[in-house]
XYZ file of N, CA, C and O in Angstrom:
268
model
N 2.842 20.698 -6.247
C 3.320 20.115 -5.002
C 3.625 18.634 -5.236
O 2.966 17.958 -5.989
N 4.624 18.138 -4.581
C 4.936 16.712 -4.631
C 5.312 16.258 -3.228
O 5.394 17.051 -2.303
N 5.548 14.972 -3.095
C 5.911 14.454 -1.774
C 7.218 15.082 -1.311
O 8.116 15.328 -2.107
N 7.323 15.319 -0.017
C 8.520 15.970 0.517
C 9.774 15.129 0.309
O 10.837 15.659 0.041
N 9.644 13.816 0.446
C 10.791 12.935 0.230
C 10.287 11.519 -0.022
O 9.099 11.235 0.115
N 11.200 10.643 -0.356
C 10.849 9.236 -0.559
C 10.447 8.593 0.762
O 9.839 7.537 0.806
N 10.741 9.249 1.840
C 10.483 8.749 3.186
C 9.081 9.140 3.695
O 8.677 8.744 4.776
N 8.338 9.870 2.898
C 7.044 10.413 3.336
C 6.063 9.337 3.784
O 5.378 9.501 4.797
N 5.965 8.247 3.019
C 5.008 7.208 3.410
C 5.383 6.587 4.746
O 4.523 6.347 5.591
N 6.671 6.320 4.958
C 7.093 5.705 6.219
C 6.783 6.622 7.400
O 6.354 6.156 8.451
N 6.966 7.920 7.217
C 6.642 8.861 8.278
C 5.135 8.876 8.543
O 4.691 8.908 9.695
N 4.343 8.862 7.477
C 2.889 8.828 7.615
C 2.451 7.550 8.340
O 1.650 7.595 9.274
N 2.994 6.416 7.903
C 2.642 5.133 8.504
C 2.979 5.119 9.990
O 2.181 4.657 10.821
N 4.151 5.609 10.334
C 4.563 5.656 11.739
C 3.610 6.538 12.551
O 3.193 6.181 13.657
N 3.257 7.692 12.000
C 2.370 8.610 12.719
C 1.006 7.975 12.979
O 0.445 8.092 14.073
N 0.464 7.285 11.982
C -0.862 6.671 12.131
C -0.824 5.502 13.107
O -1.744 5.317 13.906
N 0.254 4.723 13.077
C 0.348 3.560 13.961
C 0.705 3.928 15.390
O 0.243 3.282 16.332
N 1.556 4.935 15.576
C 2.123 5.179 16.902
C 1.719 6.491 17.566
O 1.947 6.651 18.757
N 1.155 7.413 16.817
C 0.777 8.697 17.416
C -0.735 8.763 17.553
O -1.294 8.270 18.517
N -1.369 9.364 16.588
C -2.815 9.501 16.627
C -3.395 9.100 15.288
O -3.040 9.659 14.258
N -4.280 8.137 15.318
C -4.838 7.613 14.072
C -5.898 8.529 13.473
O -6.055 8.614 12.264
N -6.661 9.202 14.289
C -7.808 9.973 13.808
C -7.576 11.476 13.780
O -8.266 12.179 13.049
N -6.648 11.976 14.564
C -6.300 13.393 14.539
C -4.883 13.480 13.991
O -3.914 13.190 14.690
N -4.768 13.840 12.707
C -3.479 13.795 12.027
C -2.690 15.078 12.220
O -3.262 16.172 12.266
N -1.382 14.934 12.308
C -0.514 16.101 12.362
C -0.422 16.728 10.965
O -0.935 16.201 9.982
N 0.220 17.870 10.852
C 0.301 18.620 9.600
C 0.979 17.790 8.503
O 0.517 17.761 7.365
N 2.060 17.095 8.819
C 2.770 16.293 7.811
C 1.882 15.179 7.268
O 1.886 14.907 6.071
N 1.129 14.526 8.126
C 0.233 13.456 7.691
C -0.889 14.002 6.818
O -1.256 13.394 5.809
N -1.422 15.148 7.187
C -2.451 15.779 6.364
C -1.897 16.150 4.987
O -2.563 15.938 3.967
N -0.685 16.684 4.965
C -0.053 17.043 3.690
C 0.177 15.809 2.827
O -0.027 15.845 1.610
N 0.590 14.701 3.450
C 0.808 13.464 2.712
C -0.492 12.992 2.067
O -0.526 12.652 0.878
N -1.586 12.968 2.839
C -2.861 12.517 2.299
C -3.380 13.450 1.207
O -3.947 12.993 0.209
N -3.162 14.729 1.365
C -3.580 15.686 0.338
C -2.811 15.447 -0.955
O -3.385 15.477 -2.048
N -1.525 15.157 -0.844
C -0.719 14.882 -2.032
C -1.139 13.565 -2.683
O -1.151 13.448 -3.913
N -1.506 12.579 -1.890
C -2.034 11.328 -2.445
C -3.297 11.616 -3.253
O -3.472 11.104 -4.360
N -4.167 12.431 -2.693
C -5.397 12.789 -3.393
C -5.096 13.532 -4.699
O -5.709 13.262 -5.732
N -4.133 14.439 -4.659
C -3.798 15.241 -5.838
C -3.154 14.423 -6.950
O -3.280 14.766 -8.124
N -2.450 13.362 -6.599
C -1.704 12.607 -7.610
C -2.314 11.248 -7.934
O -1.787 10.543 -8.794
N -3.409 10.866 -7.299
C -3.945 9.521 -7.512
C -4.446 9.311 -8.940
O -4.352 8.199 -9.472
N -4.961 10.328 -9.588
C -5.479 10.172 -10.955
C -4.379 9.734 -11.919
O -4.642 8.995 -12.877
N -3.153 10.135 -11.667
C -2.056 9.757 -12.568
C -1.655 8.289 -12.406
O -0.939 7.756 -13.242
N -2.136 7.636 -11.345
C -1.775 6.236 -11.110
C -2.888 5.252 -11.463
O -2.751 4.057 -11.272
N -3.983 5.732 -11.999
C -5.100 4.859 -12.359
C -4.775 4.148 -13.670
O -4.323 4.762 -14.635
N -4.981 2.843 -13.681
C -4.791 2.052 -14.897
C -6.059 1.241 -15.143
O -6.613 0.659 -14.212
N -6.482 1.202 -16.380
C -7.648 0.412 -16.755
C -7.157 -0.975 -17.178
O -6.294 -1.099 -18.043
N -7.705 -1.999 -16.563
C -7.351 -3.373 -16.911
C -8.419 -3.887 -17.864
O -9.609 -3.912 -17.525
N -7.996 -4.279 -19.031
C -8.950 -4.744 -20.038
C -9.495 -6.120 -19.651
O -8.808 -6.908 -18.994
N -10.729 -6.399 -20.060
C -11.309 -7.717 -19.764
C -10.454 -8.836 -20.350
O -9.821 -8.672 -21.392
N -10.432 -9.950 -19.659
C -9.685 -11.149 -20.065
C -8.173 -10.948 -20.072
O -7.458 -11.675 -20.754
N -7.685 -9.983 -19.326
C -6.237 -9.794 -19.211
C -5.634 -10.917 -18.382
O -6.259 -11.414 -17.440
N -4.430 -11.318 -18.730
C -3.732 -12.338 -17.967
C -3.181 -11.700 -16.697
O -2.473 -10.700 -16.760
N -3.518 -12.269 -15.543
C -3.092 -11.713 -14.267
C -2.321 -12.776 -13.486
O -2.581 -13.971 -13.627
N -1.383 -12.331 -12.673
C -0.617 -13.221 -11.805
C -0.903 -12.858 -10.371
O -1.020 -11.693 -10.021
N -0.970 -13.876 -9.531
C -1.230 -13.659 -8.109
C 0.023 -14.014 -7.322
O 0.594 -15.086 -7.491
N 0.433 -13.127 -6.465
C 1.585 -13.396 -5.615
C 1.172 -14.371 -4.513
O 0.084 -14.292 -3.965
N 2.063 -15.288 -4.193
C 1.764 -16.273 -3.156
C 3.028 -16.504 -2.340
O 4.068 -16.847 -2.879
N 2.927 -16.317 -1.053
C 4.068 -16.507 -0.171
C 4.246 -17.975 0.188
O 3.274 -18.716 0.322
N 5.504 -18.369 0.348
C 5.870 -19.698 0.833
C 5.227 -20.829 0.026
O 4.751 -21.804 0.566
N 5.214 -20.694 -1.256
C 4.670 -21.733 -2.126
C 5.739 -22.791 -2.367
O 6.895 -22.486 -2.587
N 5.355 -24.031 -2.303
C 6.290 -25.100 -2.630
C 5.518 -26.226 -3.312
O 4.334 -26.097 -3.596
N 6.185 -27.301 -3.559
C 5.594 -28.391 -4.328
C 4.966 -29.483 -3.462
O 4.642 -30.540 -3.955
N 4.824 -29.248 -2.163
C 4.209 -30.267 -1.303
C 2.736 -30.416 -1.624
O 2.024 -29.444 -1.802
N 2.287 -31.634 -1.657
C 0.855 -31.888 -1.862
C 0.173 -32.008 -0.504
O 0.715 -32.586 0.435
N -1.007 -31.460 -0.402
C -1.782 -31.533 0.825
C -3.031 -32.338 0.561
O -3.729 -32.129 -0.419
N -3.315 -33.275 1.452
C -4.465 -34.135 1.290
C -5.422 -33.910 2.447
O -5.011 -33.714 3.584
N -6.698 -33.972 2.150
C -7.700 -33.827 3.177
C -7.985 -35.199 3.767
O -8.186 -36.175 3.031
N -7.977 -35.299 5.088
C -8.253 -36.583 5.749
C -9.721 -36.886 5.801
O -10.567 -36.111 5.789
């Protein structure tokens, strides 16, 4: 089994936000089941001392001083 379409997450997100968060419809249940079935293939081990980058929104070169 795989996701029904590339649109599956957006449909799931919409259902959780706008329909019922705790009682899921069949499509939402199927989406979560597929996430569970495929999550092992997305696990990556990060080795110690790996170089990591952090995303930062609206970064610029302005200096900020504490008064």
